[in-house]
Coordinates of C-alpha atoms in Angstrom, one line a residue:
M1 CA -127.4 52.5 -14.2
N2 CA -123.4 52.5 -14.6
F3 CA -121.8 56.0 -13.0
S4 CA -117.8 56.8 -13.5
A5 CA -115.8 57.9 -10.6
S6 CA -115.7 60.7 -12.2
Q7 CA -120.2 61.4 -11.5
L8 CA -119.8 59.9 -8.3
A9 CA -116.4 62.3 -7.3
T10 CA -116.3 62.9 -3.3
K11 CA -117.7 65.3 -2.2
P12 CA -115.7 68.8 -0.3
H13 CA -115.2 68.1 2.3
Y14 CA -116.0 70.1 5.7
P15 CA -111.8 71.3 6.3
I16 CA -112.5 71.6 10.0
L17 CA -114.1 68.3 11.0
D18 CA -111.5 66.8 8.9
G19 CA -109.6 68.3 11.1
L20 CA -111.7 68.0 14.4
R21 CA -111.6 64.1 14.0
G22 CA -107.5 64.7 13.9
V23 CA -107.3 66.4 17.0
A24 CA -109.2 63.1 18.7
A25 CA -107.0 60.5 16.7
V26 CA -103.7 62.4 18.5
M27 CA -105.6 62.2 21.6
V28 CA -106.4 58.8 21.8
V29 CA -103.0 58.0 21.2
F30 CA -102.4 59.7 24.2
F31 CA -104.8 58.2 26.1
H32 CA -102.9 55.3 25.4
I33 CA -99.3 56.0 26.1
F34 CA -100.6 56.9 29.5
E35 CA -103.6 54.5 30.5
I36 CA -100.1 51.7 31.4
F37 CA -100.4 54.2 34.4
S38 CA -102.9 53.9 35.8
G39 CA -102.7 50.0 36.7
G40 CA -106.3 49.7 35.6
D41 CA -107.7 52.0 37.7
H42 CA -109.3 54.5 35.7
T43 CA -110.0 56.6 38.5
K44 CA -105.9 57.8 38.3
Q45 CA -106.1 58.0 34.5
F46 CA -104.4 61.0 32.8
I47 CA -106.1 62.2 29.7
N48 CA -108.8 60.7 31.6
H49 CA -112.2 60.6 29.3
G50 CA -109.5 59.8 26.0
Y51 CA -111.9 56.8 25.2
L52 CA -115.1 59.7 24.7
A53 CA -113.2 60.5 21.0
V54 CA -114.5 56.6 19.4
D55 CA -118.3 58.5 19.8
F56 CA -117.2 61.2 18.4
F57 CA -115.6 59.0 15.4
F58 CA -119.5 57.9 15.6
L59 CA -121.1 61.6 16.0
L60 CA -118.7 62.7 12.5
S61 CA -119.2 59.9 10.2
G62 CA -123.3 60.1 10.3
F63 CA -122.8 64.3 10.2
V64 CA -120.0 63.4 7.3
I65 CA -121.9 59.8 5.6
G66 CA -125.3 62.0 5.8
H67 CA -123.9 65.0 4.3
A68 CA -121.3 62.4 1.6
Y69 CA -124.7 60.2 0.3
N70 CA -127.6 61.3 1.3
D71 CA -128.1 62.7 -2.0
R72 CA -126.7 60.3 -3.8
W73 CA -129.3 57.3 -3.9
G74 CA -131.0 58.5 -7.8
Q75 CA -127.8 58.0 -8.5
M76 CA -125.6 55.5 -7.2
S77 CA -126.2 51.8 -6.0
L78 CA -126.2 50.2 -3.1
K79 CA -122.9 48.2 -4.1
Q80 CA -121.4 51.6 -5.4
F81 CA -121.8 52.8 -1.4
F82 CA -120.8 50.2 -0.5
K83 CA -117.5 49.9 -2.4
R84 CA -116.7 53.7 -1.5
R85 CA -117.1 52.8 2.0
L86 CA -115.1 49.5 1.5
I87 CA -112.4 51.3 -0.9
R88 CA -112.1 54.1 2.0
L89 CA -112.2 52.5 5.4
H90 CA -110.4 48.8 4.2
P91 CA -107.5 49.3 3.3
M92 CA -105.7 50.8 7.0
I93 CA -107.8 47.6 8.2
I94 CA -105.6 45.9 6.5
M95 CA -102.4 47.5 7.0
G96 CA -102.8 47.8 11.1
M97 CA -103.2 43.7 11.2
T98 CA -100.5 43.6 9.4
I99 CA -98.2 45.9 11.7
G100 CA -99.5 44.2 14.6
A101 CA -98.4 40.5 13.2
L102 CA -95.0 42.0 13.1
C103 CA -95.8 43.6 16.6
F104 CA -97.0 40.8 18.4
Y105 CA -94.6 38.8 19.6
F106 CA -92.5 41.5 21.4
S107 CA -96.0 42.8 23.2
A108 CA -95.0 39.2 24.4
S109 CA -95.5 39.5 28.8
Q110 CA -96.7 36.8 31.4
K111 CA -98.0 39.8 33.4
L112 CA -100.1 41.1 31.2
F113 CA -100.0 39.5 27.0
P114 CA -100.5 36.3 29.4
L115 CA -101.1 34.4 26.0
V116 CA -98.7 35.7 23.2
A117 CA -95.4 33.4 23.9
D118 CA -96.8 30.7 23.3
T119 CA -99.5 31.6 20.3
S120 CA -98.1 29.7 17.5
F121 CA -97.5 31.0 14.2
W122 CA -100.2 29.6 12.7
K123 CA -102.9 30.6 14.5
L124 CA -101.0 34.1 14.0
G125 CA -101.6 33.7 10.5
I126 CA -105.7 32.6 11.2
V127 CA -106.2 35.6 13.5
M128 CA -104.2 37.5 10.8
L129 CA -106.1 36.6 8.2
L130 CA -109.8 37.1 10.1
G131 CA -108.0 40.1 11.2
Y132 CA -107.9 41.8 7.7
L133 CA -112.0 40.8 5.9
L134 CA -112.8 42.2 9.7
L135 CA -114.2 39.3 10.6
P136 CA -114.0 39.6 15.5
V137 CA -112.5 36.7 17.3
T138 CA -114.4 34.7 19.9
I139 CA -112.8 34.6 23.5
P140 CA -111.7 30.7 22.4
M141 CA -109.3 31.9 19.8
D142 CA -107.9 34.7 21.6
I143 CA -104.2 35.2 21.7
R144 CA -103.6 37.7 23.8
G145 CA -105.5 37.4 26.6
W146 CA -107.4 40.8 26.8
Q147 CA -110.5 39.2 25.6
E148 CA -110.3 41.7 22.3
M149 CA -112.6 40.8 19.0
Y150 CA -109.1 42.5 17.4
P151 CA -105.8 40.6 18.7
L152 CA -103.9 43.0 16.8
N153 CA -105.0 45.2 16.6
G154 CA -107.0 47.1 19.5
P155 CA -108.8 49.3 18.4
A156 CA -110.3 48.0 15.4
W157 CA -113.6 47.4 17.8
S158 CA -114.3 50.3 16.5
L159 CA -114.5 50.3 12.9
F160 CA -116.7 46.8 13.2
F161 CA -119.4 48.7 14.4
E162 CA -118.6 51.5 12.4
Y163 CA -119.2 48.9 9.3
I164 CA -122.5 47.4 11.2
A165 CA -123.6 51.5 11.4
N166 CA -123.1 51.3 7.3
L167 CA -124.6 48.8 6.7
V168 CA -128.0 50.1 8.6
Y169 CA -127.6 53.3 7.1
A170 CA -127.0 51.9 3.3
L171 CA -130.1 49.5 4.5
V172 CA -132.8 51.5 6.2
L173 CA -132.3 55.1 8.0
R174 CA -130.4 56.9 4.3
K175 CA -134.6 56.5 3.8
A176 CA -135.7 57.7 7.4
S177 CA -138.0 61.0 7.6
T178 CA -136.7 64.0 9.5
K179 CA -138.8 62.8 12.4
V180 CA -138.5 59.2 12.4
L181 CA -134.7 59.8 13.2
A182 CA -135.1 62.8 15.8
V183 CA -137.2 60.0 17.8
L184 CA -135.2 56.8 17.1
T185 CA -131.9 59.6 18.7
F186 CA -133.5 60.5 21.3
L187 CA -134.5 57.1 22.0
S188 CA -131.5 57.2 21.7
A189 CA -129.6 59.2 24.1
A190 CA -131.8 58.4 26.8
W191 CA -131.1 54.5 26.7
L192 CA -126.9 55.8 26.9
I193 CA -128.4 58.4 29.5
Y194 CA -129.6 55.3 31.5
Y195 CA -126.2 52.9 30.9
T196 CA -124.4 55.6 31.7
V197 CA -126.0 56.0 34.9
T198 CA -126.3 52.9 36.5
S199 CA -122.8 51.6 34.2
T200 CA -121.3 49.0 36.3
G201 CA -117.6 51.0 35.5
G202 CA -120.1 54.6 35.5
D203 CA -118.8 54.9 32.1
V204 CA -119.4 53.6 28.6
I205 CA -115.9 52.1 27.9
G206 CA -116.0 48.7 25.4
G207 CA -117.0 47.4 22.8
W208 CA -114.5 45.4 22.3
S209 CA -115.2 41.7 22.4
I210 CA -117.7 39.1 21.8
N211 CA -119.8 38.5 24.6
A212 CA -123.1 39.9 25.3
E213 CA -121.9 43.3 27.9
Q214 CA -119.7 44.0 25.4
L215 CA -121.8 43.9 22.2
K216 CA -124.6 45.7 24.4
I217 CA -122.1 48.5 24.7
G218 CA -120.5 48.8 21.6
F219 CA -124.2 49.6 19.8
T220 CA -125.7 51.5 23.1
R221 CA -122.4 53.6 22.5
L222 CA -122.8 53.6 18.5
A223 CA -126.1 53.9 18.8
F224 CA -126.7 58.1 19.7
P225 CA -123.0 59.1 18.3
F226 CA -124.3 58.1 14.6
L227 CA -127.8 58.7 14.6
A228 CA -127.8 62.0 16.3
G229 CA -124.8 63.1 13.1
L230 CA -127.3 61.3 10.5
L231 CA -130.0 64.2 13.1
L232 CA -127.5 67.1 12.4
H233 CA -126.8 67.4 8.6
K234 CA -131.0 67.2 8.1
I235 CA -131.6 70.6 10.2
F236 CA -127.7 71.8 9.9
S237 CA -128.1 75.2 9.9
P238 CA -124.7 77.7 9.8
I239 CA -123.7 80.3 11.6
K240 CA -120.9 82.7 10.9
L241 CA -117.6 81.2 12.7
S242 CA -114.8 82.7 13.2
N243 CA -111.3 80.6 14.5
A244 CA -113.6 78.4 14.8
F245 CA -110.7 74.9 14.6
F246 CA -109.2 76.9 16.9
W247 CA -112.1 76.9 19.5
C248 CA -113.2 73.0 19.3
S249 CA -110.4 71.8 19.4
I250 CA -109.2 73.3 22.7
L251 CA -113.1 72.2 22.7
V252 CA -112.3 68.7 22.1
I253 CA -109.4 68.8 24.1
A254 CA -110.7 69.4 26.7
I255 CA -113.5 67.1 27.0
L256 CA -111.0 63.9 26.1
S257 CA -108.9 65.7 28.9
V258 CA -110.8 65.9 31.4
P259 CA -110.1 64.1 35.6
R260 CA -112.8 61.2 36.2
I261 CA -115.6 62.6 38.3
G262 CA -117.1 61.5 41.8
G263 CA -114.4 58.5 42.3
H264 CA -115.3 55.5 42.9
H265 CA -117.7 56.5 45.5
Y266 CA -119.9 57.9 42.6
L267 CA -120.0 56.7 39.8
W268 CA -122.7 57.9 38.9
Q269 CA -121.4 61.9 38.8
N270 CA -119.5 60.7 35.7
G271 CA -121.5 58.2 33.9
I272 CA -124.0 61.8 34.2
Y273 CA -120.3 63.2 32.4
D274 CA -119.9 61.4 29.9
A275 CA -123.5 61.7 28.2
T276 CA -123.2 65.2 28.8
A277 CA -120.2 65.2 26.6
I278 CA -121.8 62.7 23.6
I279 CA -125.5 64.1 24.5
I280 CA -124.2 68.5 23.8
L281 CA -120.8 68.5 24.4
F282 CA -119.9 66.6 20.8
P283 CA -122.9 68.2 18.6
L284 CA -121.5 71.2 19.4
V285 CA -118.8 70.9 18.1
V286 CA -119.8 69.2 14.9
Y287 CA -122.2 72.2 14.6
L288 CA -119.8 74.9 15.0
G289 CA -117.2 73.3 13.4
A290 CA -119.4 72.9 10.4
S291 CA -119.9 76.1 10.2
G292 CA -117.0 77.5 10.1
S293 CA -114.7 78.8 7.5
I294 CA -111.1 78.7 7.1
K295 CA -109.2 81.8 6.5
N296 CA -106.1 81.6 6.2
K297 CA -103.2 78.7 4.2
I298 CA -101.7 78.0 7.7
T299 CA -105.2 76.1 9.1
K300 CA -105.6 75.3 5.9
K301 CA -102.8 72.8 6.1
C302 CA -103.2 72.1 9.4
C303 CA -105.7 71.2 9.6
T304 CA -105.7 68.9 5.8
F305 CA -103.3 66.9 7.7
L306 CA -104.9 66.5 10.7
G307 CA -107.3 65.4 8.8
E308 CA -105.8 62.6 6.1
L309 CA -104.2 61.6 9.7
S310 CA -106.7 60.6 11.6
Y311 CA -108.0 57.4 10.3
P312 CA -103.8 56.0 9.8
V313 CA -102.3 57.3 13.2
Y314 CA -106.0 55.8 14.8
M315 CA -105.3 52.7 13.1
V316 CA -101.3 52.0 13.4
H317 CA -100.8 52.9 16.6
F318 CA -102.0 50.6 18.9
P319 CA -99.6 47.2 18.2
I320 CA -96.8 49.5 19.0
T321 CA -98.3 51.1 22.5
Y322 CA -99.0 47.1 23.2
V323 CA -95.2 46.7 22.9
F324 CA -94.3 50.1 24.9
Y325 CA -97.2 48.1 26.9
A326 CA -94.7 45.0 28.2
W327 CA -91.7 46.8 28.2
V328 CA -93.3 49.3 31.5
V329 CA -94.7 46.0 33.4
N330 CA -92.3 43.3 32.0
N331 CA -88.9 46.4 33.6
N332 CA -91.5 47.6 36.0
V333 CA -91.0 51.0 34.6
P334 CA -92.8 54.1 36.6
L335 CA -94.2 57.0 34.1
E336 CA -91.2 59.3 35.7
Q337 CA -88.9 56.4 33.7
A338 CA -90.5 56.1 30.5
W339 CA -92.0 59.2 29.8
P340 CA -89.2 59.7 27.0
I341 CA -89.7 56.0 25.0
G342 CA -93.7 56.2 25.2
L343 CA -92.9 60.2 23.6
M344 CA -91.2 57.8 20.8
V345 CA -94.3 55.3 20.5
F346 CA -95.9 59.0 19.7
V347 CA -93.5 59.9 16.9
V348 CA -93.1 56.6 15.8
S349 CA -97.0 56.2 15.2
I350 CA -97.4 59.2 14.1
A351 CA -94.8 58.8 11.3
L352 CA -95.6 55.4 10.1
A353 CA -98.4 56.5 10.1
Y354 CA -97.7 58.8 7.6
L355 CA -95.7 56.8 5.6
C356 CA -98.6 54.3 5.8
L357 CA -101.0 57.3 4.3
K358 CA -98.3 58.6 1.6
L359 CA -96.8 54.7 0.4
Y360 CA -100.0 52.0 0.2
D361 CA -103.8 54.0 1.9
M362 CA -103.6 57.1 -0.8
P363 CA -102.3 54.9 -4.0
L364 CA -104.2 52.0 -3.2
R365 CA -107.4 54.4 -2.6
K366 CA -106.9 55.6 -5.9
W367 CA -106.1 52.8 -7.8
L368 CA -109.4 50.9 -6.5
I369 CA -111.0 54.1 -7.1
K370 CA -110.3 53.8 -10.9
R371 CA -110.6 49.9 -10.9
G372 CA -113.7 49.6 -8.4
I373 CA -116.2 52.2 -8.7
H374 CA -118.1 50.7 -12.3
D375 CA -120.8 48.6 -11.0

């Protein structure tokens, strides 16, 4: 059976959740800008737990996908579902890889990115085309030296796992009962706690390489948040909450900004914090955010702007950050001197994301929806 785009029109969003996704995306940009000044020591990282934004995104994804699609499967085919997800996600994947390729040689640094200068144009082109298809690069094909599955745009690793989550949802999880989801969520939470407490780093940082250890981290980070998001949507019963966007934004910023706990000697303490944030605090934020309502125009505009910008800024900021990293390392620039350029990186990332949103992503998605939603 065929259904038109109007029959499968996008449901109303939870505007506060959209806004919170934008808040977390902005925190990721700040986290990455400051990361180069930690010298690879996570205990010295400013906005220390910014990496947990990815786990928050996975939780939001599970909740929102449950909201958007759980009651549509009598009207929508698997093919239509995958088309809709590709239209929503893939244009910015392509744009992020393109920007990554354009910025690539500007990020040359023998100390930091030792493979960049010697990478040929043809190899760069192959890696870019693989990135367009979201096909991960194996370690022998690395062109930067960080062993990333997407060396032109590192954060795309989370989209690799997002696509896997979408596939598993469409084929299996959409049919799961609340009890089955609850059991799977509990088991994934238990594994997450075990991993974070026993991991050699005392955190959930990782997931961006195609090797056994990094894939284990990636699937560990994906499993609980996505399952918990689906479960939370199934059992969701809202409460009345005033100023939900403000208070939830404060919570997100605070959770991601907490300094490293336990130092090098008590890594398990930070592992407990990571697990607590993912298993308890983030679901609480999503529950409160989904319960809240917006009663003034300023908050509504803020949530709309942040929600629309969240995905583009996440997908375009890191190619620029690579160049910033190389400049800092090549010239041995301390934070005290580098902060104006770091601020410029932030501003340029926001501006570029906005331009990509308005001039590329939204028009292209609109066109694709008109052309591609039919079977």
